[in-house]
GROMACS .gro file of C-alpha atoms in nm:
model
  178
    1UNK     CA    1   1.657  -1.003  -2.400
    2UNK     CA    2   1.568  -0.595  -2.302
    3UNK     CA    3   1.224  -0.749  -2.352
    4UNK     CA    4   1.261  -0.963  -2.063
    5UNK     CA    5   1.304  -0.686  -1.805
    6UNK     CA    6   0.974  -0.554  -1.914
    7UNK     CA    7   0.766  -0.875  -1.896
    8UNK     CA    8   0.900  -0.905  -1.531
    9UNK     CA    9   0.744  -0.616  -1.413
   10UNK     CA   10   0.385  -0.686  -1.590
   11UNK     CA   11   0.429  -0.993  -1.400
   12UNK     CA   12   0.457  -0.800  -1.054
   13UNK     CA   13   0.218  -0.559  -1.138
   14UNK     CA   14  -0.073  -0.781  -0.926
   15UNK     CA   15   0.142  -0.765  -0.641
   16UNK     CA   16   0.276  -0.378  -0.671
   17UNK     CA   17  -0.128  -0.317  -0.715
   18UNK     CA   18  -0.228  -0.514  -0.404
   19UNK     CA   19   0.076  -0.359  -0.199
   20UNK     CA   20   0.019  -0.040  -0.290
   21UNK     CA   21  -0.366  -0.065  -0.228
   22UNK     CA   22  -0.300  -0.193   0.100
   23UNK     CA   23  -0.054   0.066   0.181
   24UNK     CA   24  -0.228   0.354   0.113
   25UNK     CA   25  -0.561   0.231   0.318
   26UNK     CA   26  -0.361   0.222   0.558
   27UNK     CA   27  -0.234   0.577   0.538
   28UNK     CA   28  -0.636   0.645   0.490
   29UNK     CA   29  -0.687   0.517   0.827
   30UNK     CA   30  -0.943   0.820   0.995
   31UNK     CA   31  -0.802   0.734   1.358
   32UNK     CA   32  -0.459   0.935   1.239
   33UNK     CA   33  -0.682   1.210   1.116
   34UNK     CA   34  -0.925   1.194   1.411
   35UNK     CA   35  -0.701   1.135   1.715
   36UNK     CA   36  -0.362   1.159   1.625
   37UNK     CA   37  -0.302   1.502   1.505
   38UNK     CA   38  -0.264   1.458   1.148
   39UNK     CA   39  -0.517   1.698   0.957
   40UNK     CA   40  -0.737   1.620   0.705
   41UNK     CA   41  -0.577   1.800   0.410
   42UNK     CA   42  -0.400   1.779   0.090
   43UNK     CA   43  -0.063   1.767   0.272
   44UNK     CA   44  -0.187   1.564   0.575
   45UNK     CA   45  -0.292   1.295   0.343
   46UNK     CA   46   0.078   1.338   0.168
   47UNK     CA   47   0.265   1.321   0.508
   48UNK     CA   48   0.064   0.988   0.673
   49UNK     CA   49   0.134   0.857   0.286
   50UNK     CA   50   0.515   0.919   0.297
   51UNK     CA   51   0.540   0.772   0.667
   52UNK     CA   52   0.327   0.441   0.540
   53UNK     CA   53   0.560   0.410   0.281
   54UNK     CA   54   0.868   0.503   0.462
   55UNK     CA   55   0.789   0.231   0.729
   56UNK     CA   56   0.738   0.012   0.428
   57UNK     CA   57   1.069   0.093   0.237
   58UNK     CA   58   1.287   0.056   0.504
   59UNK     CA   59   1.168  -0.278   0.606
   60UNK     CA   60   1.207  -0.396   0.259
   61UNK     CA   61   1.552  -0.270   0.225
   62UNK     CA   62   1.591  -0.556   0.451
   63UNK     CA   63   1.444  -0.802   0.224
   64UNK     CA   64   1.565  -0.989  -0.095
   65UNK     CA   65   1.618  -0.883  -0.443
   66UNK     CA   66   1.240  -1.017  -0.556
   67UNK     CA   67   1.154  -0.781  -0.173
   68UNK     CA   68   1.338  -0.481  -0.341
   69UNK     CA   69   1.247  -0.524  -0.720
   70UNK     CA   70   0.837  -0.481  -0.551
   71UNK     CA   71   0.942  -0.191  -0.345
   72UNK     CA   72   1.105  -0.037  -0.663
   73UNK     CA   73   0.802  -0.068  -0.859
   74UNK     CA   74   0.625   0.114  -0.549
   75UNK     CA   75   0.802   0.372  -0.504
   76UNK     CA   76   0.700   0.401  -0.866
   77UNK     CA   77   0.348   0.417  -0.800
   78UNK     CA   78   0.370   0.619  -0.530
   79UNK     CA   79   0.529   0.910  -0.720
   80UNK     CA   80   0.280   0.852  -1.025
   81UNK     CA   81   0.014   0.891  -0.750
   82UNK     CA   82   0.148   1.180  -0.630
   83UNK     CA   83   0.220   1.322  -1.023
   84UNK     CA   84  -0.167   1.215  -1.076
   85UNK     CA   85  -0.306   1.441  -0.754
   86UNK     CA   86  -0.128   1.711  -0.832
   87UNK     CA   87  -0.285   1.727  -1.212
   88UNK     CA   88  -0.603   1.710  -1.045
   89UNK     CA   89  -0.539   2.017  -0.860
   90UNK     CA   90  -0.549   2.189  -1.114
   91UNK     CA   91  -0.137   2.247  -1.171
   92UNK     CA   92  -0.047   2.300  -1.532
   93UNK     CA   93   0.207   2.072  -1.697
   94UNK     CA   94   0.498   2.329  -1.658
   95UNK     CA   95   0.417   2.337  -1.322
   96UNK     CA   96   0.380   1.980  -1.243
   97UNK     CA   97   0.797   1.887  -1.255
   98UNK     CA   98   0.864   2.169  -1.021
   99UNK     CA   99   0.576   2.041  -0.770
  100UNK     CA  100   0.736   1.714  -0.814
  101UNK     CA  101   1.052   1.782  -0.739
  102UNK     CA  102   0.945   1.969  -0.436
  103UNK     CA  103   0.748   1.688  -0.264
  104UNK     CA  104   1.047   1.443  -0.360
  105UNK     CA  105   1.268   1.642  -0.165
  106UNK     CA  106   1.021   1.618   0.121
  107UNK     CA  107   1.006   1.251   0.119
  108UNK     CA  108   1.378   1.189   0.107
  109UNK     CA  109   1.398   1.436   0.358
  110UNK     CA  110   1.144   1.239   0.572
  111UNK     CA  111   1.285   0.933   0.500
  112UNK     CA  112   1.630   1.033   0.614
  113UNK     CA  113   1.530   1.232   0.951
  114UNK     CA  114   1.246   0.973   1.039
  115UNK     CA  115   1.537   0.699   0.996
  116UNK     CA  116   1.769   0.829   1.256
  117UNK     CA  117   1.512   0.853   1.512
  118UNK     CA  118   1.398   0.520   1.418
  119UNK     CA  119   1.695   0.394   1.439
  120UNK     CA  120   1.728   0.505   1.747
  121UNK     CA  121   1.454   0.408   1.916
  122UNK     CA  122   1.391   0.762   1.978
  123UNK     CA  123   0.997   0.848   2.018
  124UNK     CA  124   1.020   1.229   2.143
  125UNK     CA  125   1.277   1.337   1.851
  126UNK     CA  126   1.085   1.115   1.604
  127UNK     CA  127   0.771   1.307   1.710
  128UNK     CA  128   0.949   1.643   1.720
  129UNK     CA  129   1.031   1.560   1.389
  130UNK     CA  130   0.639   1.506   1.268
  131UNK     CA  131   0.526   1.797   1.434
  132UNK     CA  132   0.781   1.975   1.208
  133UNK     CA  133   0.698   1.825   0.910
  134UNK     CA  134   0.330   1.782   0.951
  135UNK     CA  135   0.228   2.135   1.118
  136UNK     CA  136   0.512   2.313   0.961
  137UNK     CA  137   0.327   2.673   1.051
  138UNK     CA  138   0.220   2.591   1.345
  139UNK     CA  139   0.394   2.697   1.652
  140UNK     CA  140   0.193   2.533   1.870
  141UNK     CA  141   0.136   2.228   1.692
  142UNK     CA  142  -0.066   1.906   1.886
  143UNK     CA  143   0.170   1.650   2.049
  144UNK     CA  144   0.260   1.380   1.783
  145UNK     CA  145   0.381   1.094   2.012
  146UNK     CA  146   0.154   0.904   1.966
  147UNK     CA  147   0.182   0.884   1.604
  148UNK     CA  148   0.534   0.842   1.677
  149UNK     CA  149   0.435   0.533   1.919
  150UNK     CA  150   0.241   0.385   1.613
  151UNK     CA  151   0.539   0.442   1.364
  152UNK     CA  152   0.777   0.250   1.631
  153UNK     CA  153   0.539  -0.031   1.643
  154UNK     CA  154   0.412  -0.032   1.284
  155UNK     CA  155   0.812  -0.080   1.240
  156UNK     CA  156   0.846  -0.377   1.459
  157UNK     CA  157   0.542  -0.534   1.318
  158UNK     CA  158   0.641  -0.495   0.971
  159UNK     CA  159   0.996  -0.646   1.092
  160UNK     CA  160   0.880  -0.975   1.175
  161UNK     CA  161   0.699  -1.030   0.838
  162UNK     CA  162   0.829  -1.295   0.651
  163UNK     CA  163   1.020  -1.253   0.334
  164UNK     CA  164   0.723  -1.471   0.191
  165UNK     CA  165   0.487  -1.163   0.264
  166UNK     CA  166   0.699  -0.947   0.150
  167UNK     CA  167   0.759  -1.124  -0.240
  168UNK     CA  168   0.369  -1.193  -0.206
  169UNK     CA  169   0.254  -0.822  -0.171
  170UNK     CA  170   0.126  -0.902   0.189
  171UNK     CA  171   0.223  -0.675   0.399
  172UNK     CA  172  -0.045  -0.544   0.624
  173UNK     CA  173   0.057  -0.223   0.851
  174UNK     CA  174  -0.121  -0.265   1.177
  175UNK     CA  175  -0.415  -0.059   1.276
  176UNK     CA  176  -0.332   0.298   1.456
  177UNK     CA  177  -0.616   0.198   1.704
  178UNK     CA  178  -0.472  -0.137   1.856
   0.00000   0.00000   0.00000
């Protein structure tokens, strides 16, 4: 019976793998790093990751169990991802929980501010919110409404999927550039 809940997931694991690809092209996309103010770093990459999947979580909180039990698994893979990089800087295995639980933190803490503004509709505190996060030591940090303008609309797009997509691993986030 325990041995059921296992099998389940090796039968998701195509569609976690194709999700997950797909998400984090998208988060590879060079128009955020290019024209949108996101740089071209370590943490940039991390940031434009944890919106992607942000965007991606919260529409599937919408979705059915099958919707949720794929998210689950790629949240999963996101963190192993992140656990993975963060070896191949160089960070020692004592070092490595502490890191994690660091960048956690950050993504909750994302996922909670981003959601209000979301919510909300609200492009200038949404992108007062990314400049935060993104050019923390900044003061002067580039304008990020237009990232916040993609965010809004990779939202709505992602909201009119179908719960088919979803349970299929299709979800495609639309291009920064259209």
């Amino acid at each position: 019976m325990v041995f059921g809940l296992f099998r389940k997931k090796k039968q998701n694991q195509p569609i976690v793998d194709r999700q997950y690809a797909a998400l984090t092209s998208a988060a590879r996309d060079p128009f955020f790093y290019t024209d949108l103010g996101v740089p071209d770093t370590v943490m940039g990459r991390f940031e434009m990751l944890s919106i992607v999947m942000i965007l991606f979580f919260r529409r599937t909180a919408k979705s059915n169990v099958s919707g949720q039990e794929i998210a689950q698994e790629i949240i999963d893979a996101f963190f192993q991802d992140i656990d993975h990089s963060i070896r191949e800087l160089g960070i020692g295995d004592q070092g490595v929980p502490k890191r994690m639980k660091k960048l956690a933190g950050m993504f909750y803490g994302r996922l909670e501010s981003y959601a209000l503004a979301l919510d909300a509709v609200d492009r200038e505190t949404l992108a007062q919110g990314l400049a935060r996060n993104i050019h923390p030591e900044t003061g002067d940090a580039p304008s990020m409404l237009g990232l916040a303008d993609w965010m809004v609309g990779a939202e709505a797009a992602l909201s009119s999927l179908s719960e088919e997509d979803i349970a299929r691993g299709s979800a495609i986030m639309p291009s920064p550039t259209k």
